[in-house]
Amino acid sequence: MLRLGVNIDHIATVRNARGTPWPDPLRAAKLAEQAGADGITAHLREDRRHIRDSDIDGLMRELSLPLNLEMAATPEMQAIALRHRPHAICVVPEKREERTTEGGLDVAGNQAYLADFIAPLREAGSRVSLFIGHEPAQIEAAARIGAAVVELHTGAYCDFDTEGRAAERDAELAGLVLGAELAARLGLEVHAGHGLTYDNVATIAAIPQIAELNIGHFLMGEAMFLGLDGAIREMRRRMDEARG
């Protein structure tokens, strides 16, 4: 079955806007589990714009689902990950000025650094994922340095679809399909995420090599109208329908 990882970052965004303890990301994670999520994703950014260190403490202490900790490839984040040893660690590119993650890691151009960075995380027992584009050079580099998983960035596909740029959307989809096939042949588990909604998830969910989708911002927005339970159950339904 295709797994659904629910990203709870933007529960923390709403909380931080008022500087109160509410809404609580841990409560959202527990509700996501009841609604059918298979895992929880949280991105501890360097600027702590949403998820905070105390959130990771609480998730590690109380969460029964696997935690996927997203983070930049910095010494500070490595130390935090080694202290907590979450089920999975997804290494992502990060810039202070960006609104959200833009593009994938340049693994091919930073092989030596990333190989050294992920080695102790692997030894500590976490499954290491690299958030990358679908370019063959990046996928092959991820396999060479010992990543267990690649998460393919679906943002461009989703943007082209939203903007009605059908030719570019279809070309991006073809790249994602070929990337997923290559990653699977190289022994990597394939995940995907970024920008996925009810309207575009089916095509990505139908790619047979993809084992997990990580979805956050859209679900948190839909939760304002449907409730978190309803929003997640509807996404789960569409994913399952796409897989037949």
PDB file of C-alpha atoms in Angstrom:
ATOM      1  CA  MET A   1       0.000   0.000   0.000  1.00  0.00           C
ATOM      2  CA  LEU A   2       1.182   3.509  -0.799  1.00  0.00           C
ATOM      3  CA  ARG A   3       2.054   5.218   2.486  1.00  0.00           C
ATOM      4  CA  LEU A   4       0.976   8.720   3.472  1.00  0.00           C
ATOM      5  CA  GLY A   5       3.304  10.856   5.546  1.00  0.00           C
ATOM      6  CA  VAL A   6       1.560  13.923   6.975  1.00  0.00           C
ATOM      7  CA  ASN A   7       3.710  17.022   7.422  1.00  0.00           C
ATOM      8  CA  ILE A   8       2.611  19.034  10.478  1.00  0.00           C
ATOM      9  CA  ASP A   9       4.878  22.079   9.974  1.00  0.00           C
ATOM     10  CA  HIS A  10       2.063  24.517   9.346  1.00  0.00           C
ATOM     11  CA  ILE A  11       0.188  23.673  12.508  1.00  0.00           C
ATOM     12  CA  ALA A  12       3.293  25.163  14.100  1.00  0.00           C
ATOM     13  CA  THR A  13       3.165  28.127  11.685  1.00  0.00           C
ATOM     14  CA  VAL A  14      -0.307  29.050  12.971  1.00  0.00           C
ATOM     15  CA  ARG A  15       0.792  28.582  16.583  1.00  0.00           C
ATOM     16  CA  ASN A  16       3.860  30.753  16.163  1.00  0.00           C
ATOM     17  CA  ALA A  17       1.859  33.587  14.593  1.00  0.00           C
ATOM     18  CA  ARG A  18       0.410  34.370  18.024  1.00  0.00           C
ATOM     19  CA  GLY A  19       3.185  33.079  20.265  1.00  0.00           C
ATOM     20  CA  THR A  20       0.844  30.765  22.181  1.00  0.00           C
ATOM     21  CA  PRO A  21       1.055  26.999  22.826  1.00  0.00           C
ATOM     22  CA  TRP A  22      -1.894  26.455  20.460  1.00  0.00           C
ATOM     23  CA  PRO A  23      -2.513  24.766  18.096  1.00  0.00           C
ATOM     24  CA  ASP A  24      -0.269  21.939  19.245  1.00  0.00           C
ATOM     25  CA  PRO A  25       1.633  20.048  16.488  1.00  0.00           C
ATOM     26  CA  LEU A  26       1.775  16.918  18.646  1.00  0.00           C
ATOM     27  CA  ARG A  27      -2.012  16.870  18.921  1.00  0.00           C
ATOM     28  CA  ALA A  28      -2.193  17.212  15.136  1.00  0.00           C
ATOM     29  CA  ALA A  29       0.194  14.276  14.739  1.00  0.00           C
ATOM     30  CA  LYS A  30      -1.987  12.086  16.948  1.00  0.00           C
ATOM     31  CA  LEU A  31      -5.119  13.081  15.025  1.00  0.00           C
ATOM     32  CA  ALA A  32      -3.322  12.319  11.758  1.00  0.00           C
ATOM     33  CA  GLU A  33      -2.609   8.812  12.993  1.00  0.00           C
ATOM     34  CA  GLN A  34      -6.284   8.267  13.823  1.00  0.00           C
ATOM     35  CA  ALA A  35      -7.203   9.489  10.326  1.00  0.00           C
ATOM     36  CA  GLY A  36      -4.950   6.966   8.589  1.00  0.00           C
ATOM     37  CA  ALA A  37      -1.535   8.582   8.265  1.00  0.00           C
ATOM     38  CA  ASP A  38       1.358   6.128   8.107  1.00  0.00           C
ATOM     39  CA  GLY A  39       3.982   8.546   9.392  1.00  0.00           C
ATOM     40  CA  ILE A  40       4.588  12.116  10.511  1.00  0.00           C
ATOM     41  CA  THR A  41       7.000  14.541   8.875  1.00  0.00           C
ATOM     42  CA  ALA A  42       8.377  17.638  10.605  1.00  0.00           C
ATOM     43  CA  HIS A  43      10.974  20.048   9.204  1.00  0.00           C
ATOM     44  CA  LEU A  44      13.176  21.622  11.860  1.00  0.00           C
ATOM     45  CA  ARG A  45      14.461  24.617   9.946  1.00  0.00           C
ATOM     46  CA  GLU A  46      17.553  26.509  11.005  1.00  0.00           C
ATOM     47  CA  ASP A  47      15.489  29.653  11.645  1.00  0.00           C
ATOM     48  CA  ARG A  48      12.818  27.692  13.580  1.00  0.00           C
ATOM     49  CA  ARG A  49      10.083  29.454  11.627  1.00  0.00           C
ATOM     50  CA  HIS A  50       7.564  26.721  12.415  1.00  0.00           C
ATOM     51  CA  ILE A  51       8.683  23.467  14.086  1.00  0.00           C
ATOM     52  CA  ARG A  52      10.774  24.041  17.210  1.00  0.00           C
ATOM     53  CA  ASP A  53      13.203  21.862  19.131  1.00  0.00           C
ATOM     54  CA  SER A  54      10.571  21.284  21.819  1.00  0.00           C
ATOM     55  CA  ASP A  55       8.192  19.927  19.149  1.00  0.00           C
ATOM     56  CA  ILE A  56      10.746  17.315  18.143  1.00  0.00           C
ATOM     57  CA  ASP A  57      11.245  16.448  21.808  1.00  0.00           C
ATOM     58  CA  GLY A  58       7.501  15.876  22.205  1.00  0.00           C
ATOM     59  CA  LEU A  59       7.108  13.921  18.977  1.00  0.00           C
ATOM     60  CA  MET A  60       9.977  11.601  19.848  1.00  0.00           C
ATOM     61  CA  ARG A  61       8.628  11.099  23.349  1.00  0.00           C
ATOM     62  CA  GLU A  62       4.932  10.531  22.571  1.00  0.00           C
ATOM     63  CA  LEU A  63       4.431   9.709  18.894  1.00  0.00           C
ATOM     64  CA  SER A  64       3.626   6.112  18.031  1.00  0.00           C
ATOM     65  CA  LEU A  65       3.955   6.605  14.262  1.00  0.00           C
ATOM     66  CA  PRO A  66       7.399   6.773  12.602  1.00  0.00           C
ATOM     67  CA  LEU A  67       8.852  10.289  12.586  1.00  0.00           C
ATOM     68  CA  ASN A  68      10.504  11.610   9.436  1.00  0.00           C
ATOM     69  CA  LEU A  69      12.724  14.518  10.501  1.00  0.00           C
ATOM     70  CA  GLU A  70      13.436  16.916   7.648  1.00  0.00           C
ATOM     71  CA  MET A  71      16.553  19.032   8.060  1.00  0.00           C
ATOM     72  CA  ALA A  72      19.400  20.811   6.333  1.00  0.00           C
ATOM     73  CA  ALA A  73      22.852  19.251   6.035  1.00  0.00           C
ATOM     74  CA  THR A  74      24.445  21.304   8.824  1.00  0.00           C
ATOM     75  CA  PRO A  75      26.471  20.263  11.881  1.00  0.00           C
ATOM     76  CA  GLU A  76      23.779  21.643  14.203  1.00  0.00           C
ATOM     77  CA  MET A  77      21.061  19.531  12.587  1.00  0.00           C
ATOM     78  CA  GLN A  78      23.246  16.463  12.482  1.00  0.00           C
ATOM     79  CA  ALA A  79      23.839  16.759  16.229  1.00  0.00           C
ATOM     80  CA  ILE A  80      20.088  17.098  16.883  1.00  0.00           C
ATOM     81  CA  ALA A  81      19.316  14.072  14.722  1.00  0.00           C
ATOM     82  CA  LEU A  82      21.977  11.975  16.431  1.00  0.00           C
ATOM     83  CA  ARG A  83      20.551  12.894  19.820  1.00  0.00           C
ATOM     84  CA  HIS A  84      17.003  11.878  18.867  1.00  0.00           C
ATOM     85  CA  ARG A  85      17.659   9.084  16.363  1.00  0.00           C
ATOM     86  CA  PRO A  86      14.285   9.332  14.577  1.00  0.00           C
ATOM     87  CA  HIS A  87      12.996   6.558  12.338  1.00  0.00           C
ATOM     88  CA  ALA A  88      13.886   8.563   9.224  1.00  0.00           C
ATOM     89  CA  ILE A  89      15.868  11.663   8.330  1.00  0.00           C
ATOM     90  CA  CYS A  90      15.214  13.530   5.088  1.00  0.00           C
ATOM     91  CA  VAL A  91      18.037  15.876   4.140  1.00  0.00           C
ATOM     92  CA  VAL A  92      16.744  18.903   2.234  1.00  0.00           C
ATOM     93  CA  PRO A  93      18.247  22.063   0.749  1.00  0.00           C
ATOM     94  CA  GLU A  94      17.461  25.140   2.790  1.00  0.00           C
ATOM     95  CA  LYS A  95      17.771  28.906   2.297  1.00  0.00           C
ATOM     96  CA  ARG A  96      16.739  31.492   4.864  1.00  0.00           C
ATOM     97  CA  GLU A  97      15.008  33.708   2.301  1.00  0.00           C
ATOM     98  CA  GLU A  98      12.855  30.999   0.691  1.00  0.00           C
ATOM     99  CA  ARG A  99       9.158  30.631   1.503  1.00  0.00           C
ATOM    100  CA  THR A 100       9.376  26.862   1.153  1.00  0.00           C
ATOM    101  CA  THR A 101      11.916  24.337  -0.090  1.00  0.00           C
ATOM    102  CA  GLU A 102      12.977  25.243  -3.628  1.00  0.00           C
ATOM    103  CA  GLY A 103      14.218  22.346  -5.732  1.00  0.00           C
ATOM    104  CA  GLY A 104      16.266  19.388  -4.633  1.00  0.00           C
ATOM    105  CA  LEU A 105      19.706  18.791  -3.180  1.00  0.00           C
ATOM    106  CA  ASP A 106      22.705  18.868  -5.490  1.00  0.00           C
ATOM    107  CA  VAL A 107      23.978  15.475  -4.397  1.00  0.00           C
ATOM    108  CA  ALA A 108      26.155  15.004  -7.469  1.00  0.00           C
ATOM    109  CA  GLY A 109      27.982  18.263  -6.775  1.00  0.00           C
ATOM    110  CA  ASN A 110      28.418  17.622  -3.044  1.00  0.00           C
ATOM    111  CA  GLN A 111      29.010  13.886  -2.852  1.00  0.00           C
ATOM    112  CA  ALA A 112      31.950  13.917  -0.455  1.00  0.00           C
ATOM    113  CA  TYR A 113      30.301  16.275   2.040  1.00  0.00           C
ATOM    114  CA  LEU A 114      26.938  14.521   1.974  1.00  0.00           C
ATOM    115  CA  ALA A 115      28.513  11.067   2.229  1.00  0.00           C
ATOM    116  CA  ASP A 116      30.344  12.151   5.390  1.00  0.00           C
ATOM    117  CA  PHE A 117      27.222  13.884   6.693  1.00  0.00           C
ATOM    118  CA  ILE A 118      24.855  10.932   6.380  1.00  0.00           C
ATOM    119  CA  ALA A 119      27.274   8.197   7.486  1.00  0.00           C
ATOM    120  CA  PRO A 120      26.836   8.725  11.258  1.00  0.00           C
ATOM    121  CA  LEU A 121      23.068   9.092  10.818  1.00  0.00           C
ATOM    122  CA  ARG A 122      22.934   5.711   9.124  1.00  0.00           C
ATOM    123  CA  GLU A 123      25.147   4.180  11.807  1.00  0.00           C
ATOM    124  CA  ALA A 124      22.770   5.565  14.470  1.00  0.00           C
ATOM    125  CA  GLY A 125      19.935   3.560  12.904  1.00  0.00           C
ATOM    126  CA  SER A 126      17.959   6.234  11.032  1.00  0.00           C
ATOM    127  CA  ARG A 127      16.847   5.688   7.442  1.00  0.00           C
ATOM    128  CA  VAL A 128      18.403   8.497   5.438  1.00  0.00           C
ATOM    129  CA  SER A 129      16.438  10.078   2.599  1.00  0.00           C
ATOM    130  CA  LEU A 130      17.681  12.741   0.197  1.00  0.00           C
ATOM    131  CA  PHE A 131      15.212  15.261  -1.255  1.00  0.00           C
ATOM    132  CA  ILE A 132      16.194  15.577  -4.911  1.00  0.00           C
ATOM    133  CA  GLY A 133      14.987  16.276  -8.414  1.00  0.00           C
ATOM    134  CA  HIS A 134      14.482  13.474 -10.917  1.00  0.00           C
ATOM    135  CA  GLU A 135      17.748  13.995 -12.822  1.00  0.00           C
ATOM    136  CA  PRO A 136      19.602  10.694 -13.278  1.00  0.00           C
ATOM    137  CA  ALA A 137      22.901  12.173 -12.065  1.00  0.00           C
ATOM    138  CA  GLN A 138      21.329  13.113  -8.724  1.00  0.00           C
ATOM    139  CA  ILE A 139      19.653   9.732  -8.263  1.00  0.00           C
ATOM    140  CA  GLU A 140      22.842   7.848  -9.116  1.00  0.00           C
ATOM    141  CA  ALA A 141      24.837  10.020  -6.702  1.00  0.00           C
ATOM    142  CA  ALA A 142      22.308   9.339  -3.922  1.00  0.00           C
ATOM    143  CA  ALA A 143      22.784   5.611  -4.429  1.00  0.00           C
ATOM    144  CA  ARG A 144      26.570   5.929  -4.463  1.00  0.00           C
ATOM    145  CA  ILE A 145      26.770   7.709  -1.110  1.00  0.00           C
ATOM    146  CA  GLY A 146      24.559   5.179   0.653  1.00  0.00           C
ATOM    147  CA  ALA A 147      21.161   6.819   1.012  1.00  0.00           C
ATOM    148  CA  ALA A 148      18.326   4.384   1.669  1.00  0.00           C
ATOM    149  CA  VAL A 149      15.630   6.593   0.153  1.00  0.00           C
ATOM    150  CA  VAL A 150      15.201   9.402  -2.345  1.00  0.00           C
ATOM    151  CA  GLU A 151      12.244  11.746  -2.154  1.00  0.00           C
ATOM    152  CA  LEU A 152      11.466  13.186  -5.568  1.00  0.00           C
ATOM    153  CA  HIS A 153      10.494  16.859  -5.623  1.00  0.00           C
ATOM    154  CA  THR A 154       7.043  17.141  -7.234  1.00  0.00           C
ATOM    155  CA  GLY A 155       6.798  20.928  -6.913  1.00  0.00           C
ATOM    156  CA  ALA A 156       7.484  21.772 -10.562  1.00  0.00           C
ATOM    157  CA  TYR A 157       4.941  19.206 -11.761  1.00  0.00           C
ATOM    158  CA  CYS A 158       2.315  20.627  -9.407  1.00  0.00           C
ATOM    159  CA  ASP A 159       3.057  24.227 -10.382  1.00  0.00           C
ATOM    160  CA  PHE A 160       2.815  23.484 -14.103  1.00  0.00           C
ATOM    161  CA  ASP A 161      -0.465  21.653 -13.532  1.00  0.00           C
ATOM    162  CA  THR A 162      -1.953  24.534 -11.526  1.00  0.00           C
ATOM    163  CA  GLU A 163      -0.870  27.072 -14.149  1.00  0.00           C
ATOM    164  CA  GLY A 164      -2.322  25.052 -17.035  1.00  0.00           C
ATOM    165  CA  ARG A 165       1.075  24.530 -18.696  1.00  0.00           C
ATOM    166  CA  ALA A 166       0.201  21.080 -19.991  1.00  0.00           C
ATOM    167  CA  ALA A 167       3.268  20.391 -22.126  1.00  0.00           C
ATOM    168  CA  GLU A 168       5.685  21.294 -19.341  1.00  0.00           C
ATOM    169  CA  ARG A 169       3.593  19.379 -16.815  1.00  0.00           C
ATOM    170  CA  ASP A 170       3.657  16.255 -18.963  1.00  0.00           C
ATOM    171  CA  ALA A 171       7.405  16.543 -19.516  1.00  0.00           C
ATOM    172  CA  GLU A 172       7.969  16.891 -15.775  1.00  0.00           C
ATOM    173  CA  LEU A 173       5.749  13.903 -15.092  1.00  0.00           C
ATOM    174  CA  ALA A 174       7.717  11.826 -17.598  1.00  0.00           C
ATOM    175  CA  GLY A 175      10.915  12.814 -15.785  1.00  0.00           C
ATOM    176  CA  LEU A 176       9.447  11.779 -12.438  1.00  0.00           C
ATOM    177  CA  VAL A 177       8.355   8.407 -13.847  1.00  0.00           C
ATOM    178  CA  LEU A 178      11.818   7.726 -15.298  1.00  0.00           C
ATOM    179  CA  GLY A 179      13.469   8.939 -12.097  1.00  0.00           C
ATOM    180  CA  ALA A 180      11.360   6.626  -9.959  1.00  0.00           C
ATOM    181  CA  GLU A 181      12.171   3.693 -12.224  1.00  0.00           C
ATOM    182  CA  LEU A 182      15.908   4.426 -12.084  1.00  0.00           C
ATOM    183  CA  ALA A 183      15.926   4.859  -8.311  1.00  0.00           C
ATOM    184  CA  ALA A 184      14.124   1.556  -7.819  1.00  0.00           C
ATOM    185  CA  ARG A 185      16.579  -0.241 -10.117  1.00  0.00           C
ATOM    186  CA  LEU A 186      19.431   1.133  -8.013  1.00  0.00           C
ATOM    187  CA  GLY A 187      17.879  -0.280  -4.858  1.00  0.00           C
ATOM    188  CA  LEU A 188      16.559   2.992  -3.450  1.00  0.00           C
ATOM    189  CA  GLU A 189      13.142   3.318  -1.879  1.00  0.00           C
ATOM    190  CA  VAL A 190      11.234   6.086  -3.668  1.00  0.00           C
ATOM    191  CA  HIS A 191       9.150   8.766  -1.968  1.00  0.00           C
ATOM    192  CA  ALA A 192       7.666  11.928  -3.443  1.00  0.00           C
ATOM    193  CA  GLY A 193       6.275  15.202  -2.211  1.00  0.00           C
ATOM    194  CA  HIS A 194       5.832  18.974  -2.462  1.00  0.00           C
ATOM    195  CA  GLY A 195       2.765  20.806  -3.707  1.00  0.00           C
ATOM    196  CA  LEU A 196       0.484  17.760  -3.834  1.00  0.00           C
ATOM    197  CA  THR A 197      -3.272  18.378  -3.635  1.00  0.00           C
ATOM    198  CA  TYR A 198      -6.490  16.459  -4.206  1.00  0.00           C
ATOM    199  CA  ASP A 199      -6.404  17.570  -7.841  1.00  0.00           C
ATOM    200  CA  ASN A 200      -2.900  16.380  -8.735  1.00  0.00           C
ATOM    201  CA  VAL A 201      -2.102  13.539  -6.325  1.00  0.00           C
ATOM    202  CA  ALA A 202      -3.593  10.697  -8.376  1.00  0.00           C
ATOM    203  CA  THR A 203      -1.063  10.892 -11.208  1.00  0.00           C
ATOM    204  CA  ILE A 204       1.875  10.811  -8.800  1.00  0.00           C
ATOM    205  CA  ALA A 205       0.274   8.124  -6.624  1.00  0.00           C
ATOM    206  CA  ALA A 206      -0.131   5.935  -9.710  1.00  0.00           C
ATOM    207  CA  ILE A 207       3.650   5.704 -10.263  1.00  0.00           C
ATOM    208  CA  PRO A 208       4.196   2.135  -9.064  1.00  0.00           C
ATOM    209  CA  GLN A 209       7.729   2.560  -7.710  1.00  0.00           C
ATOM    210  CA  ILE A 210       6.699   5.291  -5.263  1.00  0.00           C
ATOM    211  CA  ALA A 211       6.265   3.882  -1.762  1.00  0.00           C
ATOM    212  CA  GLU A 212       5.336   7.037   0.149  1.00  0.00           C
ATOM    213  CA  LEU A 213       3.937  10.514  -0.387  1.00  0.00           C
ATOM    214  CA  ASN A 214       4.655  13.319   2.073  1.00  0.00           C
ATOM    215  CA  ILE A 215       1.961  16.004   2.108  1.00  0.00           C
ATOM    216  CA  GLY A 216       1.521  18.919   4.476  1.00  0.00           C
ATOM    217  CA  HIS A 217       0.587  22.464   3.469  1.00  0.00           C
ATOM    218  CA  PHE A 218      -2.456  21.500   1.415  1.00  0.00           C
ATOM    219  CA  LEU A 219      -3.794  19.170   4.107  1.00  0.00           C
ATOM    220  CA  MET A 220      -3.430  21.792   6.809  1.00  0.00           C
ATOM    221  CA  GLY A 221      -5.329  24.249   4.619  1.00  0.00           C
ATOM    222  CA  GLU A 222      -8.112  21.788   3.882  1.00  0.00           C
ATOM    223  CA  ALA A 223      -8.352  21.015   7.588  1.00  0.00           C
ATOM    224  CA  MET A 224      -9.747  24.536   8.095  1.00  0.00           C
ATOM    225  CA  PHE A 225     -12.795  23.483   6.081  1.00  0.00           C
ATOM    226  CA  LEU A 226     -13.062  19.717   6.572  1.00  0.00           C
ATOM    227  CA  GLY A 227     -11.274  19.176   9.855  1.00  0.00           C
ATOM    228  CA  LEU A 228      -7.928  17.398   9.970  1.00  0.00           C
ATOM    229  CA  ASP A 229      -9.539  13.959  10.076  1.00  0.00           C
ATOM    230  CA  GLY A 230     -11.690  14.627   7.012  1.00  0.00           C
ATOM    231  CA  ALA A 231      -8.845  16.218   5.039  1.00  0.00           C
ATOM    232  CA  ILE A 232      -6.495  13.285   5.609  1.00  0.00           C
ATOM    233  CA  ARG A 233      -9.128  10.623   4.965  1.00  0.00           C
ATOM    234  CA  GLU A 234     -10.000  12.219   1.635  1.00  0.00           C
ATOM    235  CA  MET A 235      -6.327  12.307   0.589  1.00  0.00           C
ATOM    236  CA  ARG A 236      -5.934   8.691   1.678  1.00  0.00           C
ATOM    237  CA  ARG A 237      -9.001   7.752  -0.399  1.00  0.00           C
ATOM    238  CA  ARG A 238      -7.645   9.428  -3.524  1.00  0.00           C
ATOM    239  CA  MET A 239      -4.224   7.825  -3.129  1.00  0.00           C
ATOM    240  CA  ASP A 240      -5.744   4.367  -2.699  1.00  0.00           C
ATOM    241  CA  GLU A 241      -8.055   4.892  -5.665  1.00  0.00           C
ATOM    242  CA  ALA A 242      -5.087   5.854  -7.851  1.00  0.00           C
ATOM    243  CA  ARG A 243      -3.364   2.603  -6.924  1.00  0.00           C
ATOM    244  CA  GLY A 244      -6.481   0.579  -7.706  1.00  0.00           C
TER     245      GLY A 244
END
